Short mmCIF file of N, CA and C in Angstrom, two decimals:
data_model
loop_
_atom_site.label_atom_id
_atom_site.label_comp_id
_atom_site.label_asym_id
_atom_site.label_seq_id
_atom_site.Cartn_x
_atom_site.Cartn_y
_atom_site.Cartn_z
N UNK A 1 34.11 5.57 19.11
CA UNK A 1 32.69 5.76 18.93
C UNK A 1 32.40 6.56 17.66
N UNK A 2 33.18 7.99 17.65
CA UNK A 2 32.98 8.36 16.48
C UNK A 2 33.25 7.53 14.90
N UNK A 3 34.10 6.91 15.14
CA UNK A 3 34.60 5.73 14.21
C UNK A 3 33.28 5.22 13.64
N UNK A 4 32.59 4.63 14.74
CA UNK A 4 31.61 3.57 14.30
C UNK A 4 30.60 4.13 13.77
N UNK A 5 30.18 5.12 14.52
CA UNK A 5 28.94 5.98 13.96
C UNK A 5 29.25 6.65 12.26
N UNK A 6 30.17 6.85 11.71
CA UNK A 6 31.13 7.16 10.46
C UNK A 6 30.45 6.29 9.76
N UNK A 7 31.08 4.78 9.90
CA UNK A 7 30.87 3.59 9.38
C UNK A 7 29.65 3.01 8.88
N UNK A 8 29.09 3.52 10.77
CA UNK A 8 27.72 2.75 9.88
C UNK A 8 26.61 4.02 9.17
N UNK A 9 27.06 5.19 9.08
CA UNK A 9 26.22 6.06 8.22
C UNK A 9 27.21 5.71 6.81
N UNK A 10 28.48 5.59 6.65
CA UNK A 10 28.81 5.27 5.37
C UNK A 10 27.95 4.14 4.83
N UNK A 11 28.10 3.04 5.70
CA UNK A 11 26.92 1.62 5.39
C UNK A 11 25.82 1.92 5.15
N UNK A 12 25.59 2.46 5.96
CA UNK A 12 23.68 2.97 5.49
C UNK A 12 23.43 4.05 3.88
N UNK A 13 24.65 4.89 3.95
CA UNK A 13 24.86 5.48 2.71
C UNK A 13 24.64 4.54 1.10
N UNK A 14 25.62 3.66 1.81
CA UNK A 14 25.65 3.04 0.58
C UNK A 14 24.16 1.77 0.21
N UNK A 15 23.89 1.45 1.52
CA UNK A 15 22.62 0.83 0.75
C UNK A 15 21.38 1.74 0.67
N UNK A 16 21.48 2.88 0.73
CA UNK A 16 20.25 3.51 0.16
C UNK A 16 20.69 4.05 -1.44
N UNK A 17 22.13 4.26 -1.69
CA UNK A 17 22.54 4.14 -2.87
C UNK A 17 22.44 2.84 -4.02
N UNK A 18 22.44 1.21 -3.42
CA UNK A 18 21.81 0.32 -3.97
C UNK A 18 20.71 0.24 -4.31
N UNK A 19 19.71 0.70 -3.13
CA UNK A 19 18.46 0.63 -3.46
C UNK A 19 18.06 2.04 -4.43
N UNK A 20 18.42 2.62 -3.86
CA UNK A 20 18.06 4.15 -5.65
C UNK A 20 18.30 3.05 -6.91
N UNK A 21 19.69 2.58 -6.66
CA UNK A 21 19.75 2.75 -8.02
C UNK A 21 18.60 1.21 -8.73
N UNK A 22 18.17 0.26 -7.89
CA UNK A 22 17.74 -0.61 -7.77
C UNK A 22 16.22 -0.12 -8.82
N UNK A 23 15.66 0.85 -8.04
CA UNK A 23 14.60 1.26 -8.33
C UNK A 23 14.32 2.27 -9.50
N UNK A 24 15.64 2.72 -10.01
CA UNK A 24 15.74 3.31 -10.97
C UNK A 24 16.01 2.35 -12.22
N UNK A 25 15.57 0.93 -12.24
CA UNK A 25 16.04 -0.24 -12.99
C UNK A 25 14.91 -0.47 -14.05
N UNK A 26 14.74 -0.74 -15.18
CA UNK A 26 13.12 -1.09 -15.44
C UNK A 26 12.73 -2.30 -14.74
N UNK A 27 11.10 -2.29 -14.45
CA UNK A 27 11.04 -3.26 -14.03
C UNK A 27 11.49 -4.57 -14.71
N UNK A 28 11.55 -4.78 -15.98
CA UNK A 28 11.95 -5.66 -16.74
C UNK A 28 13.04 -6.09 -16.12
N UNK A 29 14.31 -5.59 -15.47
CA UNK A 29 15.67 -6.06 -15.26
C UNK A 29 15.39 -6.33 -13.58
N UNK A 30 14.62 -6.32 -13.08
CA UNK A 30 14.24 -6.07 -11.05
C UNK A 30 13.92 -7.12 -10.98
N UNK A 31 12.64 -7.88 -11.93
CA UNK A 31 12.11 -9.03 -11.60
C UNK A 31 12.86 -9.99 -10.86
N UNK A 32 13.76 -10.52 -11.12
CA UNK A 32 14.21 -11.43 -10.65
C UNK A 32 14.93 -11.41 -9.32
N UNK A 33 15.02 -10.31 -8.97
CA UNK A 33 14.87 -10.30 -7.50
C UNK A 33 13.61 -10.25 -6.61
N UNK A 34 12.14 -10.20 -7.61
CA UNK A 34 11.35 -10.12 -6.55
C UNK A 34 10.94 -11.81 -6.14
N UNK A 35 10.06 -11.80 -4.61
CA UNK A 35 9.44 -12.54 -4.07
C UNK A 35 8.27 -12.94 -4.94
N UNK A 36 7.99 -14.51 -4.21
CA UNK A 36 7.14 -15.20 -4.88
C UNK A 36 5.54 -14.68 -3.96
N UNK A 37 4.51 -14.70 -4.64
CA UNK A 37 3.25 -14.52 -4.11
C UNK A 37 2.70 -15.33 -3.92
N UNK A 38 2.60 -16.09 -4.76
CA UNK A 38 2.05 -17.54 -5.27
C UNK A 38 2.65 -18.35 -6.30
N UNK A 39 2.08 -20.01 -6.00
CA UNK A 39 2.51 -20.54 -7.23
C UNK A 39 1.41 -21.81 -7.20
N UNK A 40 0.67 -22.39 -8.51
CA UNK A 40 -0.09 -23.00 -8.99
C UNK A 40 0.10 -24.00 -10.00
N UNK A 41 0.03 -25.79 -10.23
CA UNK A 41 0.00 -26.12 -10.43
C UNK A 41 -1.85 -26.44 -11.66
N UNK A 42 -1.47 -26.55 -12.86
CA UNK A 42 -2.87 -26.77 -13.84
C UNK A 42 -3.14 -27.92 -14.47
N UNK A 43 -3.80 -28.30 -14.13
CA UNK A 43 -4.28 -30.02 -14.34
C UNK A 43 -5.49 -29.93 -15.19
N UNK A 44 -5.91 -30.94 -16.37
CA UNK A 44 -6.89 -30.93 -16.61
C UNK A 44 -7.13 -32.39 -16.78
N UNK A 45 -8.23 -32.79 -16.21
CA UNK A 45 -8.26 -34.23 -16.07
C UNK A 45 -6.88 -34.76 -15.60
N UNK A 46 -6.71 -35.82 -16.18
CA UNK A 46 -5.69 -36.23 -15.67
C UNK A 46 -4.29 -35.74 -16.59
N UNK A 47 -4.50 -34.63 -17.10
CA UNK A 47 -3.11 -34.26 -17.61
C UNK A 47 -2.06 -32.76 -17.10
N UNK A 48 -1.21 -32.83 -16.94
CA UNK A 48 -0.23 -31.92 -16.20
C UNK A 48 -0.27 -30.85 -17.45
N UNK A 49 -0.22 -29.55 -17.32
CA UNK A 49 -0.50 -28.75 -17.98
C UNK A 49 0.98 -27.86 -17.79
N UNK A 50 0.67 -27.26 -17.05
CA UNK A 50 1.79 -25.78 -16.35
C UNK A 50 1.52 -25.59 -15.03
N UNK A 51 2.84 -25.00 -14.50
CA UNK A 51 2.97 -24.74 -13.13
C UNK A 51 3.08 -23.46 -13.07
N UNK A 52 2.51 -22.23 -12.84
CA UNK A 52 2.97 -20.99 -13.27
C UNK A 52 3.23 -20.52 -11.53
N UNK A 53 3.84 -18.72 -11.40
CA UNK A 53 4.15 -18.16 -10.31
C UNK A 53 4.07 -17.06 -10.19
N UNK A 54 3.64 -16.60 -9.63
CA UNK A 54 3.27 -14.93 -9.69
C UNK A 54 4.79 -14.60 -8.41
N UNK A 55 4.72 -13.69 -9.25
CA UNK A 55 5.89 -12.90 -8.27
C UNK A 55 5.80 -11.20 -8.51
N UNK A 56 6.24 -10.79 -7.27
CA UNK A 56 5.95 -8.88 -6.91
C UNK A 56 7.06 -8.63 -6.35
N UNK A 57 7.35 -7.47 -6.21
CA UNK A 57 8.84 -7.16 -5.31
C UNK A 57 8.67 -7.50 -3.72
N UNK A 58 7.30 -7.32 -3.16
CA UNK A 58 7.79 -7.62 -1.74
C UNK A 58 6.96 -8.88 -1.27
N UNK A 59 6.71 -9.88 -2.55
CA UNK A 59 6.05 -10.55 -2.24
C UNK A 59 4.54 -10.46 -1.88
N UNK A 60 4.01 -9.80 -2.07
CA UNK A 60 2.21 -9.40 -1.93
C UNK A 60 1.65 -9.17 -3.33
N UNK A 61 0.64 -9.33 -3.55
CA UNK A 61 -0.92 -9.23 -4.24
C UNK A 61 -1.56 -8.26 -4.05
N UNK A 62 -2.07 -7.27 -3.94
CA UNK A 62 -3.20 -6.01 -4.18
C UNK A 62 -4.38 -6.54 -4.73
N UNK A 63 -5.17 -6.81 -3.96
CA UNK A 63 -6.13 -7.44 -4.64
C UNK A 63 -7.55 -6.49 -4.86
N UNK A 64 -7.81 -6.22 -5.95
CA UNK A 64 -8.83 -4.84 -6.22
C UNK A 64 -9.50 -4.89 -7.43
N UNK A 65 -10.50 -3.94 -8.08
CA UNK A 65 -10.88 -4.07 -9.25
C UNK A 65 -9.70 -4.19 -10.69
N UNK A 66 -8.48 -3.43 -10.32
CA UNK A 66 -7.28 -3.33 -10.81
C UNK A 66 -6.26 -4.65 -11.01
N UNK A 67 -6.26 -5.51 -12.27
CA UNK A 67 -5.75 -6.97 -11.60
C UNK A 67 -4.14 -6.51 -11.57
N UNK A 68 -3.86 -5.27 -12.27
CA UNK A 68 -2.35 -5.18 -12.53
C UNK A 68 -1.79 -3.81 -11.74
N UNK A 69 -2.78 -3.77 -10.32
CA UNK A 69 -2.18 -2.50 -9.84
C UNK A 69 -0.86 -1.84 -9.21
N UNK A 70 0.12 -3.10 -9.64
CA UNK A 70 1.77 -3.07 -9.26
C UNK A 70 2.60 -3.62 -10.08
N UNK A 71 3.61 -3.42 -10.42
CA UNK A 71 4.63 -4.36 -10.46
C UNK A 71 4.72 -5.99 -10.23
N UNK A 72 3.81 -6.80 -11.29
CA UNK A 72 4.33 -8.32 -11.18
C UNK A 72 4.43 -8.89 -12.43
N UNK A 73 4.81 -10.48 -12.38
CA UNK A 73 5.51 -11.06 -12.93
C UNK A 73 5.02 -12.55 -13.03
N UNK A 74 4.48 -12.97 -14.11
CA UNK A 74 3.97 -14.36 -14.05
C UNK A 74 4.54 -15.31 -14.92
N UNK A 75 5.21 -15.79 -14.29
CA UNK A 75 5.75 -16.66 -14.65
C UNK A 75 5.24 -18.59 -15.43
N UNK A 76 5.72 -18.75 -16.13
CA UNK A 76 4.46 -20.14 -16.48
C UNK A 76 5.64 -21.59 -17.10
N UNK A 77 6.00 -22.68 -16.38
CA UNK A 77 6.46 -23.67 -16.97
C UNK A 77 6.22 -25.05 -17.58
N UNK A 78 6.33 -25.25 -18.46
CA UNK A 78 4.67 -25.79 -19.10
C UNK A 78 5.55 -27.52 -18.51
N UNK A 79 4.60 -28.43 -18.68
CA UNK A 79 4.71 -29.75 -18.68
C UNK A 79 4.43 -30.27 -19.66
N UNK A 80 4.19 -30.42 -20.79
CA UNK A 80 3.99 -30.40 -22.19
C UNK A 80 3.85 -29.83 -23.71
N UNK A 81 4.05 -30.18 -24.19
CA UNK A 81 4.79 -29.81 -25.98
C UNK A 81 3.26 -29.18 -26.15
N UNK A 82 3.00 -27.99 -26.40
CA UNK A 82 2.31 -27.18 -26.52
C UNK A 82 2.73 -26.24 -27.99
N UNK A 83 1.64 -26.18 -29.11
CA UNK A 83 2.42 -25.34 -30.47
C UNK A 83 1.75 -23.72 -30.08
N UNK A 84 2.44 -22.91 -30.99
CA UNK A 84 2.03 -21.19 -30.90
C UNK A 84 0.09 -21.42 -31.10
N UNK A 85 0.46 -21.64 -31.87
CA UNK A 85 -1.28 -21.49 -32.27
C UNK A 85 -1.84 -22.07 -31.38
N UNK A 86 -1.79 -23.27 -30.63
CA UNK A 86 -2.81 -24.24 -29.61
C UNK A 86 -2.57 -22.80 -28.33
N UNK A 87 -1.21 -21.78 -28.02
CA UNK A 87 -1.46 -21.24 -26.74
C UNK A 87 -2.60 -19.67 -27.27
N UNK A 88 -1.82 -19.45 -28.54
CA UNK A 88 -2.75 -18.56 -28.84
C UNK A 88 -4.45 -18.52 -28.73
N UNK A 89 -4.53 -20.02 -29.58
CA UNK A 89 -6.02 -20.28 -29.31
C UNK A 89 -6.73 -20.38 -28.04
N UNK A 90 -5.98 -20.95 -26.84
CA UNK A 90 -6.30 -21.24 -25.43
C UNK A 90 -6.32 -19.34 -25.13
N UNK A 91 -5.14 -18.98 -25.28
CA UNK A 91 -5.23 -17.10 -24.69
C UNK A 91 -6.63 -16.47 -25.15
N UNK A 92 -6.95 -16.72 -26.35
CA UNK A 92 -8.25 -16.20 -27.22
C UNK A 92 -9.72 -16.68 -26.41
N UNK A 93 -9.17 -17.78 -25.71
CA UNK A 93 -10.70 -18.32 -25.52
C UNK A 93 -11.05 -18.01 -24.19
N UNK A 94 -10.20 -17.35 -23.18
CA UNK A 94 -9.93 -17.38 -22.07
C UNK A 94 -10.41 -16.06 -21.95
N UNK A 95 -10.12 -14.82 -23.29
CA UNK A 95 -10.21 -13.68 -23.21
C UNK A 95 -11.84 -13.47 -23.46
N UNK A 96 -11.93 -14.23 -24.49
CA UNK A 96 -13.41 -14.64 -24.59
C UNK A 96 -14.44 -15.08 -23.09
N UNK A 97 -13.92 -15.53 -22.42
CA UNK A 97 -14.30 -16.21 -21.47
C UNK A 97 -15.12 -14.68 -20.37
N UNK A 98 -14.02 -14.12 -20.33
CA UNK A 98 -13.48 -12.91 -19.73
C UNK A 98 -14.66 -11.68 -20.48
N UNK A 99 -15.05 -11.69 -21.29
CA UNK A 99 -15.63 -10.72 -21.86
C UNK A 99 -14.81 -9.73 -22.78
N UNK A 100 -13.62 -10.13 -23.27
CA UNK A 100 -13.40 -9.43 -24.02
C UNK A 100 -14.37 -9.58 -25.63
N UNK A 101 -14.27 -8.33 -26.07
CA UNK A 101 -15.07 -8.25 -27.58
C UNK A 101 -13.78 -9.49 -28.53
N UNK A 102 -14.74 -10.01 -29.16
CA UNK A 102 -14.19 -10.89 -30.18
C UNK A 102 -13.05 -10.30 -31.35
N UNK A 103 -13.55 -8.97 -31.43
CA UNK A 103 -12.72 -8.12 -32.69
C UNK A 103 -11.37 -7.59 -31.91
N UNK A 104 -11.64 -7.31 -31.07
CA UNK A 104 -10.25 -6.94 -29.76
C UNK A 104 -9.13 -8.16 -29.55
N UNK A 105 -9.88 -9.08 -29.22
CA UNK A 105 -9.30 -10.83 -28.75
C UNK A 105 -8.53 -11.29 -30.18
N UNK A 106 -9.16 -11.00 -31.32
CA UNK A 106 -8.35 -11.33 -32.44
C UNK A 106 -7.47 -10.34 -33.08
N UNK A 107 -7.41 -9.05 -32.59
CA UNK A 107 -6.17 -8.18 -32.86
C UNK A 107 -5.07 -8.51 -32.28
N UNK A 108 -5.40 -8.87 -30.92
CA UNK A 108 -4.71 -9.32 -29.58
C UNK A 108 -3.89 -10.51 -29.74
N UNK A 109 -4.80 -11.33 -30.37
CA UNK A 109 -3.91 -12.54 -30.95
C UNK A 109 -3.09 -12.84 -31.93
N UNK A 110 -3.51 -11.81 -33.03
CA UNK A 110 -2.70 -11.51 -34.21
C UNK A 110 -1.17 -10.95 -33.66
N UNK A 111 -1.24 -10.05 -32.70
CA UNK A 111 0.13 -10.07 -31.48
C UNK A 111 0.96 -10.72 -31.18
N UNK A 112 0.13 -11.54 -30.10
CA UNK A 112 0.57 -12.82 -29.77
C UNK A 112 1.37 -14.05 -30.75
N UNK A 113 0.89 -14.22 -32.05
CA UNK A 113 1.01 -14.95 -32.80
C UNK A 113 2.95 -14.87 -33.51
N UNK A 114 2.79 -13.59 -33.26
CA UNK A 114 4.11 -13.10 -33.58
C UNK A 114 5.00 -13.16 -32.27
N UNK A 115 4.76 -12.85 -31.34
CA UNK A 115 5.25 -13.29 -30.00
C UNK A 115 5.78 -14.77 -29.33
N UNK A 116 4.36 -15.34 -29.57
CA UNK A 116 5.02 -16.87 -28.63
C UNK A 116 5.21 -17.69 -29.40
N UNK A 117 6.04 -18.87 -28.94
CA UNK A 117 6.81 -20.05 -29.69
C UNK A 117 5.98 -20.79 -29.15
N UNK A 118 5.65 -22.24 -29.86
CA UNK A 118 5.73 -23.26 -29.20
C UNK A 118 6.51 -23.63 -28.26
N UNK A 119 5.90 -24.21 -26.90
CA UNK A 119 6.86 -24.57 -25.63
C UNK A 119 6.88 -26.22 -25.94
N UNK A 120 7.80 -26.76 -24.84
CA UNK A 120 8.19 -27.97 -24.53
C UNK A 120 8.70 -27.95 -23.23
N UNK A 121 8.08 -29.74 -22.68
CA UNK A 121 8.52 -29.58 -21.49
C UNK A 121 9.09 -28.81 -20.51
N UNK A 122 8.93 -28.09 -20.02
CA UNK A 122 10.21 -27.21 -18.94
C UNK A 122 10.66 -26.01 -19.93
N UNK A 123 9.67 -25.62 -20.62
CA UNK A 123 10.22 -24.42 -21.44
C UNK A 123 9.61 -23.10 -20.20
N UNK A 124 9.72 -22.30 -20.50
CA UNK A 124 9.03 -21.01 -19.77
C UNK A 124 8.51 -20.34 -20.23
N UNK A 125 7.87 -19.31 -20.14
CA UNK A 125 7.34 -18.09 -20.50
C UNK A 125 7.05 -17.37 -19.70
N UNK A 126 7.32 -16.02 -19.51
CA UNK A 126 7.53 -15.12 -18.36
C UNK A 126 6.61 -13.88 -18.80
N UNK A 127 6.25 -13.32 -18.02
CA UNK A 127 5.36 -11.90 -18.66
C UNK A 127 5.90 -10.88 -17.27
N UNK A 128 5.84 -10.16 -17.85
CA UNK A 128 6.54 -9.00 -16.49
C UNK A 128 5.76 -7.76 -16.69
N UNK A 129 5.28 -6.81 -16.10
CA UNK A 129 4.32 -5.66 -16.55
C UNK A 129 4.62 -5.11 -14.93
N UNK A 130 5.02 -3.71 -15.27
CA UNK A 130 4.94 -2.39 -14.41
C UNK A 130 3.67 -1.98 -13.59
N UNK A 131 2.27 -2.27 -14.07
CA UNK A 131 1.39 -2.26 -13.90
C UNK A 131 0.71 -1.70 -14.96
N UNK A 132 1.14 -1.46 -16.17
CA UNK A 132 0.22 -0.63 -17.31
C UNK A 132 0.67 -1.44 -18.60
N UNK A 133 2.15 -1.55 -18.47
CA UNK A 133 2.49 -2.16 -20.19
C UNK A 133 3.29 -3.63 -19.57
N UNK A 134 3.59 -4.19 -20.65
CA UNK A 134 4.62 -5.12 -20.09
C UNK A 134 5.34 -5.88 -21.12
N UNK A 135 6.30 -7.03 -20.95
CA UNK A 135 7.22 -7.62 -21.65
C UNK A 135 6.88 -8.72 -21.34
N UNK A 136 7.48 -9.94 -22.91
CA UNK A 136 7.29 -11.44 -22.31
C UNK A 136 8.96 -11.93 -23.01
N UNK A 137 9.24 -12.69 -22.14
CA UNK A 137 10.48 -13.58 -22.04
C UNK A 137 10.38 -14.97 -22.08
N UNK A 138 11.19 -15.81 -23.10
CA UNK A 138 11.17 -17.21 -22.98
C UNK A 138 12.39 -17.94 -22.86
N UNK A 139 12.55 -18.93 -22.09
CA UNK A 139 13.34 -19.55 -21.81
C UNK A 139 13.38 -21.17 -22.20
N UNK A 140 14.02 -21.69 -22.77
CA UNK A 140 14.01 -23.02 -23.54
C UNK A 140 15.14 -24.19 -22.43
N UNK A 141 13.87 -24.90 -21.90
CA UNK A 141 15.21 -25.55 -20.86
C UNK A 141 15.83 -25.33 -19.94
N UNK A 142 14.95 -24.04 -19.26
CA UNK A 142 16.47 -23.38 -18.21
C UNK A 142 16.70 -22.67 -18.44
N UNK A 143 17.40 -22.42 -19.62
CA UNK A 143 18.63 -20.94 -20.38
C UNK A 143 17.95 -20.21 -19.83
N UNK A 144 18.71 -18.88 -19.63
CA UNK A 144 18.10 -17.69 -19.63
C UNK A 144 17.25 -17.22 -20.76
N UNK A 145 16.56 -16.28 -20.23
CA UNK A 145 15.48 -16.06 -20.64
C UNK A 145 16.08 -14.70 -21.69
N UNK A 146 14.87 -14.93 -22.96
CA UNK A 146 15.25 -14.15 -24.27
C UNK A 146 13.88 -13.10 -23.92
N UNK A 147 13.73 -11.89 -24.52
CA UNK A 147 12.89 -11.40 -24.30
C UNK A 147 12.41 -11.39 -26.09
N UNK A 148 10.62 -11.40 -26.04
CA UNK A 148 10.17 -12.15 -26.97
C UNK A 148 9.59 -10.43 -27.90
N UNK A 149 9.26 -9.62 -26.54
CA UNK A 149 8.61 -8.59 -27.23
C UNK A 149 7.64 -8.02 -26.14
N UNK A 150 7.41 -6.41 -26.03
CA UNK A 150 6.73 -5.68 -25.65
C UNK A 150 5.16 -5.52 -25.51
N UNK A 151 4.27 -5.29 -24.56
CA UNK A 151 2.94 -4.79 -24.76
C UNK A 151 2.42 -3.61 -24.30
N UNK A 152 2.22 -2.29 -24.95
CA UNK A 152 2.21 -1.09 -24.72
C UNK A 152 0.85 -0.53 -24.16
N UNK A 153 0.07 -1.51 -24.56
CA UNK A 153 -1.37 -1.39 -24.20
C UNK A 153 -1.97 -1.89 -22.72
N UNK A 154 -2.36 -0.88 -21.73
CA UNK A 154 -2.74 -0.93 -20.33
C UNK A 154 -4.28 -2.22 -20.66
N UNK A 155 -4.72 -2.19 -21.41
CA UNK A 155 -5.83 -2.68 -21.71
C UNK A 155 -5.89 -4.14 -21.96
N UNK A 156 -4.58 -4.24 -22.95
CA UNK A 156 -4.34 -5.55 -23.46
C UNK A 156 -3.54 -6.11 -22.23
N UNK A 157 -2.43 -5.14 -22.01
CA UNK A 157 -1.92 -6.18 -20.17
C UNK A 157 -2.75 -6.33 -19.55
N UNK A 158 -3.65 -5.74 -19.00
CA UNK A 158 -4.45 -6.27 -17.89
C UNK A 158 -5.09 -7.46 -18.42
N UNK A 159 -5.82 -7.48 -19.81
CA UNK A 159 -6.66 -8.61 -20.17
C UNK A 159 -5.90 -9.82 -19.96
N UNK A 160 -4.55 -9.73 -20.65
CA UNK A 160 -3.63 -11.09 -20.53
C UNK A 160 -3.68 -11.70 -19.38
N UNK A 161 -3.54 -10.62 -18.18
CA UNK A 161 -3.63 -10.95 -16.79
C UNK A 161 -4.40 -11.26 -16.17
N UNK A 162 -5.56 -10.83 -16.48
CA UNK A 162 -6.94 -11.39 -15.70
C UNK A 162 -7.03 -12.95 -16.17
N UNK A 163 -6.89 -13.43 -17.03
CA UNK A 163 -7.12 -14.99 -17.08
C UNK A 163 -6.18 -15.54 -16.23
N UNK A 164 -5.62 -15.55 -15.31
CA UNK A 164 -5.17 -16.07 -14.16
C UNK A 164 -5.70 -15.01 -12.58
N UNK A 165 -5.91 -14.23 -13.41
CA UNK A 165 -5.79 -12.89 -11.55
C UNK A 165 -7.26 -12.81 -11.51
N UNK A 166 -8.27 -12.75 -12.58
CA UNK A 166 -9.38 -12.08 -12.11
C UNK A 166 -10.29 -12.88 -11.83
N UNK A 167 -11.09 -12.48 -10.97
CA UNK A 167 -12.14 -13.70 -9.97
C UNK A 167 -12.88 -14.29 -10.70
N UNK A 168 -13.06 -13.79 -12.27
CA UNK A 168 -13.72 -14.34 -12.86
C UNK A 168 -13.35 -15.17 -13.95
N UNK A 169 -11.81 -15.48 -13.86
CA UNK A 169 -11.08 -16.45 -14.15
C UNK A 169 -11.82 -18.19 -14.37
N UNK A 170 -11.24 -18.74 -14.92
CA UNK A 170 -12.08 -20.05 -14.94
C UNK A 170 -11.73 -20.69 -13.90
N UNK A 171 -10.34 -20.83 -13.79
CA UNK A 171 -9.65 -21.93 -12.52
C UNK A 171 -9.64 -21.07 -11.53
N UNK A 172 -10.78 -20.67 -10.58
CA UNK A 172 -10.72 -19.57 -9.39
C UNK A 172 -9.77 -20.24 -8.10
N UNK A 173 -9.39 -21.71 -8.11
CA UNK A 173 -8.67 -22.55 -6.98
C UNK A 173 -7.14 -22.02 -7.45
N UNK A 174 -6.96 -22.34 -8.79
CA UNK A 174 -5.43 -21.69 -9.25
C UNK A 174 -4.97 -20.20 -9.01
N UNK A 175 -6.65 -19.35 -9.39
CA UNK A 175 -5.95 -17.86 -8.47
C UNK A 175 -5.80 -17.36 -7.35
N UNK A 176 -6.57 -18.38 -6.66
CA UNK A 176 -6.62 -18.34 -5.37
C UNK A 176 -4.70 -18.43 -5.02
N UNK A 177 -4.23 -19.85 -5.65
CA UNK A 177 -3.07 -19.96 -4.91
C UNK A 177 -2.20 -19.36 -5.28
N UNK A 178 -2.00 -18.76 -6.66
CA UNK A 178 -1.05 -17.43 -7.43
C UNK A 178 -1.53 -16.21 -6.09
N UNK A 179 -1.95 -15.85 -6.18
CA UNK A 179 -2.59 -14.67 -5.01
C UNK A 179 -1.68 -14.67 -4.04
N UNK A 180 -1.91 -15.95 -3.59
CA UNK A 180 -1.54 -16.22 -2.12
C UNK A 180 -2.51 -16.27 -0.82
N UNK A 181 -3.71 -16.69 -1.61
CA UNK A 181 -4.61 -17.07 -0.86
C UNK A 181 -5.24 -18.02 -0.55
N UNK A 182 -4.35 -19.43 -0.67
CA UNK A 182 -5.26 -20.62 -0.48
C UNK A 182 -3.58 -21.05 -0.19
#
């Protein structure tokens, strides 16, 4: 008996030692162990756009005035040959959409511009944010994912994010199902 009771506090030892050290990880390197929240397919007319996925560590959404009040991860795999400038321009207009100031949206994009590649088919693009700053990662085909570059600004992550998270999003059926609510 004493044996076992040993054992399983050594066991239990050691996975609260996994999980420390788990959590002591940036979120940047965790992602990919978290759960999916949602995932959304984007159609316009009749053309296949991107399938994107929100993912969080325990699998949930917080849903509040705050679109980035945790740890997530949105993931996006496009279905078509898409250039930097056509996503930049779509990010710009979306932010626009959103109420961002025009002089903000084009600093923002001047960013961006340096950031994203043109995608193709089954390319990726990943955005990961702590809840204040965040990172974007691309993946060409599968491969693992390269990380593209940093965003330090609580202001500018959230904006990126609200064009999919915030209710006042254009495609409110697509955030619905990223959420995990439809």
């Amino acid at each position: 008996m004493a044996f076992a009771v040993s054992v399983s506090l050594l066991t239990f030892g050691a996975n609260v030692s996994v999980a420390s050290d788990a959590a002591k990880q940036p979120v940047s390197e965790q992602w990919q162990q978290w759960k999916m929240v949602g995932e959304a397919d984007l159609n316009v007319l009749f053309f296949d756009i991107y399938t994107s996925r929100l993912l969080s560590p325990d699998g949930q959404y917080q849903v509040g005035d705050d679109v980035t009040p945790h740890p997530i991860a949105l993931q996006i795999r496009y279905e078509r040959s898409i250039s930097s400038d056509q996503l930049v321009s779509a990010t710009v207009k979306q932010w626009l959409l959103q109420g961002v100031e025009p002089a903000l949206a084009n600093r923002w994009a001047s960013r961006l511009t340096t950031l994203f590649p043109g995608v193709k088919e089954d390319d990726r693009l990943l955005y990961v944010t702590d809840g204040q700053s965040g990172e974007f990662y691309f993946s060409r085909k599968f491969a693992p994912f390269t990380a593209l570059g940093k965003i330090d600004s609580e202001q500018f992550n959230d904006a990126f994010l609200a064009i999919w998270l915030s209710p006042n999003t254009e495609y409110p059926d697509h955030r619905l199902a990223l959420i995990g609510k439809k």
